[in-house]
Every structure is written in structure tokens, then in C-alpha cells.
Coordinates of N, CA and C in Angstrom, one line a residue:
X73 N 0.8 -1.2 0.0 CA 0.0 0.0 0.0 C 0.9 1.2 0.0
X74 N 0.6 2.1 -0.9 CA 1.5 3.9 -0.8 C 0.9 4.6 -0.1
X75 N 1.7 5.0 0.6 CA 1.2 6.4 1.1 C 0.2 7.5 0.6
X76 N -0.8 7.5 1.5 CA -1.5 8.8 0.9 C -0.7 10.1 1.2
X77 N -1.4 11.3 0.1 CA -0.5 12.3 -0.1 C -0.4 13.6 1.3
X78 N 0.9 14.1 1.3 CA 1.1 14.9 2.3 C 0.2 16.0 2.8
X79 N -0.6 15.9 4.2 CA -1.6 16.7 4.1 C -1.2 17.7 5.3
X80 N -2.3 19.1 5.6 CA -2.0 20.0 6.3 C -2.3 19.0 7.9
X81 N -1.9 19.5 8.7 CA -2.4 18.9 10.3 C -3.7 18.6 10.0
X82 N -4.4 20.1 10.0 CA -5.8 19.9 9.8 C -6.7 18.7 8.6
X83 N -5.6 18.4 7.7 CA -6.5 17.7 6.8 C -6.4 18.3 5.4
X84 N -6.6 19.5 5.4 CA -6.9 20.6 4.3 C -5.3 20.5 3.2
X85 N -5.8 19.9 2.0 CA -4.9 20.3 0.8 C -3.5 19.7 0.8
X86 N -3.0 19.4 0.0 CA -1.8 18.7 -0.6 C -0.7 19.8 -0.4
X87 N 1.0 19.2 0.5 CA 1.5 20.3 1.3 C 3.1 19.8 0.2
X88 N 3.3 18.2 -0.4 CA 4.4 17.9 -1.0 C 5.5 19.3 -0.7
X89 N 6.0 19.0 -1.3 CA 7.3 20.0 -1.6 C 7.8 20.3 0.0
X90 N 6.6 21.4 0.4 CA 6.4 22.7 0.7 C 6.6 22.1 2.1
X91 N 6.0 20.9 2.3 CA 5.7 20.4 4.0 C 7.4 20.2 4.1
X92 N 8.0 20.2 3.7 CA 9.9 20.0 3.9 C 10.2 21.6 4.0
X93 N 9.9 22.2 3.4 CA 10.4 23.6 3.4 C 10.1 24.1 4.5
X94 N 8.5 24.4 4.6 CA 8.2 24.4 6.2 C 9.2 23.5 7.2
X95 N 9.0 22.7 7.8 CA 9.8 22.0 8.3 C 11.0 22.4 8.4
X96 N 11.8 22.6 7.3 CA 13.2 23.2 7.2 C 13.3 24.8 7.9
X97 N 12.3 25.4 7.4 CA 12.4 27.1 7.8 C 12.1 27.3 9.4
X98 N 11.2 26.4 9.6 CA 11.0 26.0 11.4 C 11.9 25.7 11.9
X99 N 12.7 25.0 11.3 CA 14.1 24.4 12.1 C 15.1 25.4 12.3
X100 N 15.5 26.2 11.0 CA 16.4 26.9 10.8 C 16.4 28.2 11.8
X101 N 14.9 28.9 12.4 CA 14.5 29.5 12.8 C 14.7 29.3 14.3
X102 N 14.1 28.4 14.9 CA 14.1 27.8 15.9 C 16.1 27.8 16.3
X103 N 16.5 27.3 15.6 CA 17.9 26.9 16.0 C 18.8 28.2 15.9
X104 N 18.6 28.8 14.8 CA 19.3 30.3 14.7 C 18.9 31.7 16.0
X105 N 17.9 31.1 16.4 CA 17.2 32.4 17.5 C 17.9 31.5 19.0
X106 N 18.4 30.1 19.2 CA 18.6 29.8 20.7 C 18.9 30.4 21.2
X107 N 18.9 30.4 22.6 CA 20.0 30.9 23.4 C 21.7 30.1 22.8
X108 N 21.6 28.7 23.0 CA 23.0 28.2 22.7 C 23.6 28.9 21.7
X109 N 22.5 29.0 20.6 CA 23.4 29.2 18.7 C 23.6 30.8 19.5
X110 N 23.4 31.7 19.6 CA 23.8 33.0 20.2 C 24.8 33.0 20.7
X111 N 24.9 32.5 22.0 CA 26.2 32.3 22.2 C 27.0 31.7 21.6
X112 N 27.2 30.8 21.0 CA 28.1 30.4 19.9 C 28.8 31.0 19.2
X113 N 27.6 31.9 18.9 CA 28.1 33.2 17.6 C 28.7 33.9 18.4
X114 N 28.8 34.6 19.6 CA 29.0 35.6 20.3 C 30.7 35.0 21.0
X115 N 30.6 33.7 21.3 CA 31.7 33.1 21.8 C 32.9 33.2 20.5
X116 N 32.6 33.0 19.6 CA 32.9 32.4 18.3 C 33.8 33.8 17.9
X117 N 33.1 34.7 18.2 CA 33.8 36.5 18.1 C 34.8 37.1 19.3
X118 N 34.5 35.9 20.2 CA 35.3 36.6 21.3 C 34.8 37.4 22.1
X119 N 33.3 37.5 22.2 CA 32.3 38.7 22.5 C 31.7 37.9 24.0
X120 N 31.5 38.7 25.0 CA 31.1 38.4 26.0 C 29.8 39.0 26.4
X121 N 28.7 38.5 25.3 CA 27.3 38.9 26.0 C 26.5 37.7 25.8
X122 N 24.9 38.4 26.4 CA 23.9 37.3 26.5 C 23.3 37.4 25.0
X123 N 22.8 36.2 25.4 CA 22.3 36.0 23.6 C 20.8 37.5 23.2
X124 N 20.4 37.9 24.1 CA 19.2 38.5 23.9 C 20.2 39.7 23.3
X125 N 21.7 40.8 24.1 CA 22.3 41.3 23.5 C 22.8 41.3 22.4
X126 N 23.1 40.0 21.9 CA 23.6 39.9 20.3 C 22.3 40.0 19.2
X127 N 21.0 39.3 20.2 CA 20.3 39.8 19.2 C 19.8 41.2 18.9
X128 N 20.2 41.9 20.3 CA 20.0 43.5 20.3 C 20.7 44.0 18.7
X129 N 22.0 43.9 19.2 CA 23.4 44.2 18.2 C 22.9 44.0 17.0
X130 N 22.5 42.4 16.9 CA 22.3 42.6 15.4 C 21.4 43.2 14.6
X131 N 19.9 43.3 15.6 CA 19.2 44.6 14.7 C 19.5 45.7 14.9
X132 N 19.8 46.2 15.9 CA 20.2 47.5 15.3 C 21.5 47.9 14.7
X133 N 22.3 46.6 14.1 CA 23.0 46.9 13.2 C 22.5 46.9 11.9
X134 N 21.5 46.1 11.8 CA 21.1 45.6 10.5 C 19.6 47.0 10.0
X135 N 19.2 47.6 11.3 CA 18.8 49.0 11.1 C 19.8 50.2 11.1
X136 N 20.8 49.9 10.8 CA 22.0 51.3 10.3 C 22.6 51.6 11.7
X137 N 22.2 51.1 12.5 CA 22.4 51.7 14.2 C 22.0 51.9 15.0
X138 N 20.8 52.8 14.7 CA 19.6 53.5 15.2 C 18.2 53.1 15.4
X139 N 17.9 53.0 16.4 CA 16.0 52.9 16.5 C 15.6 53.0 18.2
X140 N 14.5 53.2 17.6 CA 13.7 53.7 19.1 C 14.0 52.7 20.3
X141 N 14.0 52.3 21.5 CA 13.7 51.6 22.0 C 12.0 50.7 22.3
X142 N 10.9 51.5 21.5 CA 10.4 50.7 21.4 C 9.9 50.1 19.9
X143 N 11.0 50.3 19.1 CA 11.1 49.2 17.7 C 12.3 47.3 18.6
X144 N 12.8 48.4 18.9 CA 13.9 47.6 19.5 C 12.9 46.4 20.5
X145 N 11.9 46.5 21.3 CA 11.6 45.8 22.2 C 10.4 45.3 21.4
X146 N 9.4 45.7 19.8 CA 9.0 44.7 19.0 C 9.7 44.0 18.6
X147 N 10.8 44.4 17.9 CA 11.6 43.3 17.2 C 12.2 41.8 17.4
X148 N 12.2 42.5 19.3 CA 13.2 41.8 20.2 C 11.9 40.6 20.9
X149 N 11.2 40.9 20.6 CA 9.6 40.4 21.4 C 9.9 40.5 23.1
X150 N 10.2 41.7 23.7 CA 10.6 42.1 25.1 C 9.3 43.3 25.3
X151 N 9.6 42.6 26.5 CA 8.4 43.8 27.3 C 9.3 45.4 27.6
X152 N 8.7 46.3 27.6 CA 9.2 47.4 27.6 C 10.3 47.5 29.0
X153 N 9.9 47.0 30.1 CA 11.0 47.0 31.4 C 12.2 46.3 30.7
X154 N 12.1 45.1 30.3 CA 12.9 44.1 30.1 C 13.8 44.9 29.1
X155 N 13.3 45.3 27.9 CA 13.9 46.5 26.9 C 14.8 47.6 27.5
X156 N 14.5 48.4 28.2 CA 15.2 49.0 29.2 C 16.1 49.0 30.0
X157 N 16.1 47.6 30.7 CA 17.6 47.2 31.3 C 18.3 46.6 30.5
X158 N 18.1 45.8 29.1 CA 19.1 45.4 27.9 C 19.7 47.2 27.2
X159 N 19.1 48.0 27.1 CA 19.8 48.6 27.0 C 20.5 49.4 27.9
X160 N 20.3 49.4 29.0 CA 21.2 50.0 30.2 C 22.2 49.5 30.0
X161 N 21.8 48.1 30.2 CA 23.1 46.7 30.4 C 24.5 47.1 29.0
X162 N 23.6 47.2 27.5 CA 24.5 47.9 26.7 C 24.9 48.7 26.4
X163 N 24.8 49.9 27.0 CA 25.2 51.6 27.4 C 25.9 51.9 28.2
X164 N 25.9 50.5 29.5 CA 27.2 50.6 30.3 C 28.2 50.1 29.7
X165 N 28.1 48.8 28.8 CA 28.9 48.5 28.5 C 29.9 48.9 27.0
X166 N 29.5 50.4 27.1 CA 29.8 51.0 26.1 C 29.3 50.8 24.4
X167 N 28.2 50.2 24.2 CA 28.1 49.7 23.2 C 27.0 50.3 21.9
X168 N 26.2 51.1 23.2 CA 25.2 51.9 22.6 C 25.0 53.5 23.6
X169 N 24.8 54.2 22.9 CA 24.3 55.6 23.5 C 22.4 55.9 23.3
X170 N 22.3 56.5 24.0 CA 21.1 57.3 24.6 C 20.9 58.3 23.7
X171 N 19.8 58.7 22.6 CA 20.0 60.4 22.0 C 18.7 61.2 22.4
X172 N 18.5 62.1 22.5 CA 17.2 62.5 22.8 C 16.9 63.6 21.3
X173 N 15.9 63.1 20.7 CA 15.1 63.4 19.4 C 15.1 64.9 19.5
X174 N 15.7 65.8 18.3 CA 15.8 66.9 18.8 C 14.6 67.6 18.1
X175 N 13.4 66.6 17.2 CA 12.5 66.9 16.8 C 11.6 67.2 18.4
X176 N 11.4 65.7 19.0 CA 10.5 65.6 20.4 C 11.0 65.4 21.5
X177 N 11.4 66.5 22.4 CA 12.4 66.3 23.3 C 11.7 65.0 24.3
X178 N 10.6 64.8 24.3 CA 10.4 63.3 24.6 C 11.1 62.0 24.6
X179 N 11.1 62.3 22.9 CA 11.3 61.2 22.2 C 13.1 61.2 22.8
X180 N 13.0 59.7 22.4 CA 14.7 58.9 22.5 C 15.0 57.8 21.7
X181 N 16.0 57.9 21.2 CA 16.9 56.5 20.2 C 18.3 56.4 21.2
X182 N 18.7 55.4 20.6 CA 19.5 54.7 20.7 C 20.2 54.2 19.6
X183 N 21.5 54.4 19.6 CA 22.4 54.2 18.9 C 23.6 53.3 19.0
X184 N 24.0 52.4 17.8 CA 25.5 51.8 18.3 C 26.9 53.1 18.4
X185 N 27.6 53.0 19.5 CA 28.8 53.2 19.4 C 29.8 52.4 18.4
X186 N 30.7 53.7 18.2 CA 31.7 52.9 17.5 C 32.5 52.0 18.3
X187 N 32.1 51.1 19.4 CA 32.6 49.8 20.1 C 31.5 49.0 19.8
X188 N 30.1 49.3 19.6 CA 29.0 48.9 19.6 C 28.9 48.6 17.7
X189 N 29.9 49.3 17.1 CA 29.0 48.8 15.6 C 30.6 48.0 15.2
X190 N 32.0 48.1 16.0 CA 32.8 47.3 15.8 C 32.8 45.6 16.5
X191 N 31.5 45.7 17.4 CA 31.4 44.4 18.2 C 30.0 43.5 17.0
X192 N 29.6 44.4 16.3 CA 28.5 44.2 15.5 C 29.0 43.3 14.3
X193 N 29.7 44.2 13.9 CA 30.6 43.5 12.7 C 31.0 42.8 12.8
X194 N 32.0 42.2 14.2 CA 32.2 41.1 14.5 C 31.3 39.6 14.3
X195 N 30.3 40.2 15.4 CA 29.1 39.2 15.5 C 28.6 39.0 13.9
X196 N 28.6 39.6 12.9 CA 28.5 39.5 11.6 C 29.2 38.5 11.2
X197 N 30.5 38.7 11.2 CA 31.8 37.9 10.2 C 31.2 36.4 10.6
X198 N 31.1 36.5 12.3 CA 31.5 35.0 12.7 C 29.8 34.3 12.2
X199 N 28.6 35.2 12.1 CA 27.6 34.6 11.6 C 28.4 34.0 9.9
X200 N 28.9 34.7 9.0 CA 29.3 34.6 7.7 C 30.2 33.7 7.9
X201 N 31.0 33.2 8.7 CA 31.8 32.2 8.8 C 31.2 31.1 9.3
X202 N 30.0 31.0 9.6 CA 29.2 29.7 10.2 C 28.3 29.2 8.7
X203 N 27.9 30.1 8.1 CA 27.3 29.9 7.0 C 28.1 29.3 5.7
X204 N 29.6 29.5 5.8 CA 30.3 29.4 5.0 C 30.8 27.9 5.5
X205 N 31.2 27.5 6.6 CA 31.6 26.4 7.4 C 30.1 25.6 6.7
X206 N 28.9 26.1 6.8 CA 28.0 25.3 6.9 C 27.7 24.6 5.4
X207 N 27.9 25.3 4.5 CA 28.0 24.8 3.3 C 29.1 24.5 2.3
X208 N 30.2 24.5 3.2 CA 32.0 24.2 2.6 C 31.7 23.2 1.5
X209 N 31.1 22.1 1.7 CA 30.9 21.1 0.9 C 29.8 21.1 -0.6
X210 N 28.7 22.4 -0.2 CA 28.0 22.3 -1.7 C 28.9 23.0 -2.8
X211 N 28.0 22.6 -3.7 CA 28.5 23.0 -5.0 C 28.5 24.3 -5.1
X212 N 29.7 25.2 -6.0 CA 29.4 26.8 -6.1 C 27.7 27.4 -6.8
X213 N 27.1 26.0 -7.7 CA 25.9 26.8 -8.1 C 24.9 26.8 -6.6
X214 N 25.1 25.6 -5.9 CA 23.9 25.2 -4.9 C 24.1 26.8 -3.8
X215 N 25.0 27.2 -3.7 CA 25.7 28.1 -2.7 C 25.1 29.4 -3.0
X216 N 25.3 29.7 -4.9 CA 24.4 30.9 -5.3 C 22.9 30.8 -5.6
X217 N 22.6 29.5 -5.6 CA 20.9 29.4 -5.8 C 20.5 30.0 -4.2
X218 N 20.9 29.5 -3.4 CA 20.5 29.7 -2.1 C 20.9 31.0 -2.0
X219 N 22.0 31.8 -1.7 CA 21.8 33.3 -2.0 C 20.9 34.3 -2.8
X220 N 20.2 33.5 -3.6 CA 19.5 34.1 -4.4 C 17.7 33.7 -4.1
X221 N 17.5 32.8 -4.1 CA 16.3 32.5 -3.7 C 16.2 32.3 -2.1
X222 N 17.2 32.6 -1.7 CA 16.3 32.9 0.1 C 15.9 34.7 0.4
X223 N 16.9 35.1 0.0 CA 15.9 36.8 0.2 C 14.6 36.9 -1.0
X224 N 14.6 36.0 -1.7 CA 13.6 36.2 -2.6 C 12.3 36.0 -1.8
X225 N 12.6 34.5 -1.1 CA 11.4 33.9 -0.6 C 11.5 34.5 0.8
X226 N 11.9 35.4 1.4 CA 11.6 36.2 2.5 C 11.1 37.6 2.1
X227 N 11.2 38.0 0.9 CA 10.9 39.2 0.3 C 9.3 39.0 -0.3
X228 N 8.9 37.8 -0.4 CA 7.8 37.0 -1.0 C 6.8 36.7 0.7
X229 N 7.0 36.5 1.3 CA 6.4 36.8 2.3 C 5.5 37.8 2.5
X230 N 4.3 37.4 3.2 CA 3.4 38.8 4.0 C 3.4 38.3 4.8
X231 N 3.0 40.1 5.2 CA 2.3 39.7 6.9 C 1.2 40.4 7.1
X232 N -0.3 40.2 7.4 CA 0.1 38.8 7.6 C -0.4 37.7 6.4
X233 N -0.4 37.0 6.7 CA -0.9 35.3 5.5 C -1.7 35.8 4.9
X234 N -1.5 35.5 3.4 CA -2.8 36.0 2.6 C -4.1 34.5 3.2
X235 N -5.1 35.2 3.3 CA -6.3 33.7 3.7 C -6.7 32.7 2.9

């Protein structure tokens, strides 16, 4: 007897292909966000923070520097307290500054220091060197198909789900 064909949990509709891709993007996601893989990357640089820090670093590197603290505590999925002492914790440790909006003296950003966008870059390389380690063995086309079609199919995304 063959297998009947790959269906959603629920039942609904033929998933082939796609139920591996899911599966893979779940995986990839899950394991790239741990606490362990964080520190790894962070160890890996010679960098001595918590993983919630590196994940600070990396968006607001990957946002030019700069953003609110509360872009920073969506992004981060942190409650606004919790947001607050991560960046204390990185302000003391020289890595970001405090600015006050000179549009809304209210308003505040936060920015990398240049120890803060040189610890950044770091945590960059050693991500680019895990990626490069991680595929040492594919082929040079499998290496550019995958550079090319993963920002595609993250660019191809909504949010939210079409219904």
C-alpha cells in the first residue's frame, strides 16, 4: 500500500514539496534564534554577552544603528522593562548611547557606538563564517541558488498570511 498524499495537520490540501520547506524554515528559525546558537556566535567572536544582546546588536545593526527603544523591544519580542535594562546593560557597557530626538524632546533613540557597531561587525563575520563552514561542501551553483532564492522567498512573504 502507498502512502496517501502529504496533508496539512488539519487535513486541508496537498503540502508535498512545501511540508519540507516548512519543516526546514521551522528548524532553521528555531535553532538560529537559541539561546546556545547565540552564544556560539558571540563566543565564536570573542564577545562576551547574553544572547538577547547579540540579538539587540544585530538589529540595530542591521537597522543602520539606530531605533527607538520601542522598535527595538518589538523586534526583540521584550516587554518594555525588560527593553530598558538590555539597553542600560548595553550603554554601560559602552556599546550603545542614549540620544534625545531633537524633533520631540520626549522622544529617544539609541544608537551603536563605535565599540557597539565594531562588536557588531564582529558578530556579523562570525555569523558569515558559520554559514560558509555550513556549506564548505556544496556546489558553487547550490551556494548561489541559495543566496538568491532565500531573500527572494523572505521578500515574497506577507504579513500577515494571505487567507
Amino acid at each position: 500500500m502507498t502512502p496517501g498524499p502529504t496533508t496539512h495537520p488539519t487535513g486541508a490540501g496537498r503540502l508535498g514539496q512545501n511540508d519540507e520547506v516548512l519543516r526546514a524554515l521551522t528548524a532553521l528559525v528555531s535553532r538560529w534564534n537559541s539561546h546556545d546558537f547565540q552564544r556560539t556566535v558571540a563566543t565564536a567572536s570573542g564577545i562576551d554577552l547574553d544572547p538577547t544582546a547579540v540579538r539587540a546588536l544585530y538589529f540595530l545593526g542591521k537597522e543602520g544603528g539606530t531605533a527607538t527603544p520601542s522598535t527595538v523591544a518589538t523586534e526583540l519580542h521584550l516587554s518594555r522593562p525588560s527593553t530598558s535594562k538590555l539597553l542600560a546593560r548595553l550603554s554601560e557597557a559602552g556599546l550603545l548611547q542614549r540620544e534625545v530626538q531633537v524633533r520631540d524632546r520626549r522622544s529617544v533613540s539609541v544608537s551603536l557606538t563605535a565599540l557597539g557597531r565594531t562588536t557588531y561587525e564582529e558578530l556579523f563575520d562570525a555569523g558569515l563564517a558559520m554559514i560558509d563552514a555550513a556549506t564548505l561542501d556544496w556546489l558553487p551553483a547550490d551556494r548561489a541558488a541559495l543566496t538568491r532564492l532565500l531573500p527572494r522567498f523572505l521578500n515574497s512573504l506577507t504579513i500577515p498570511p494571505p487567507q
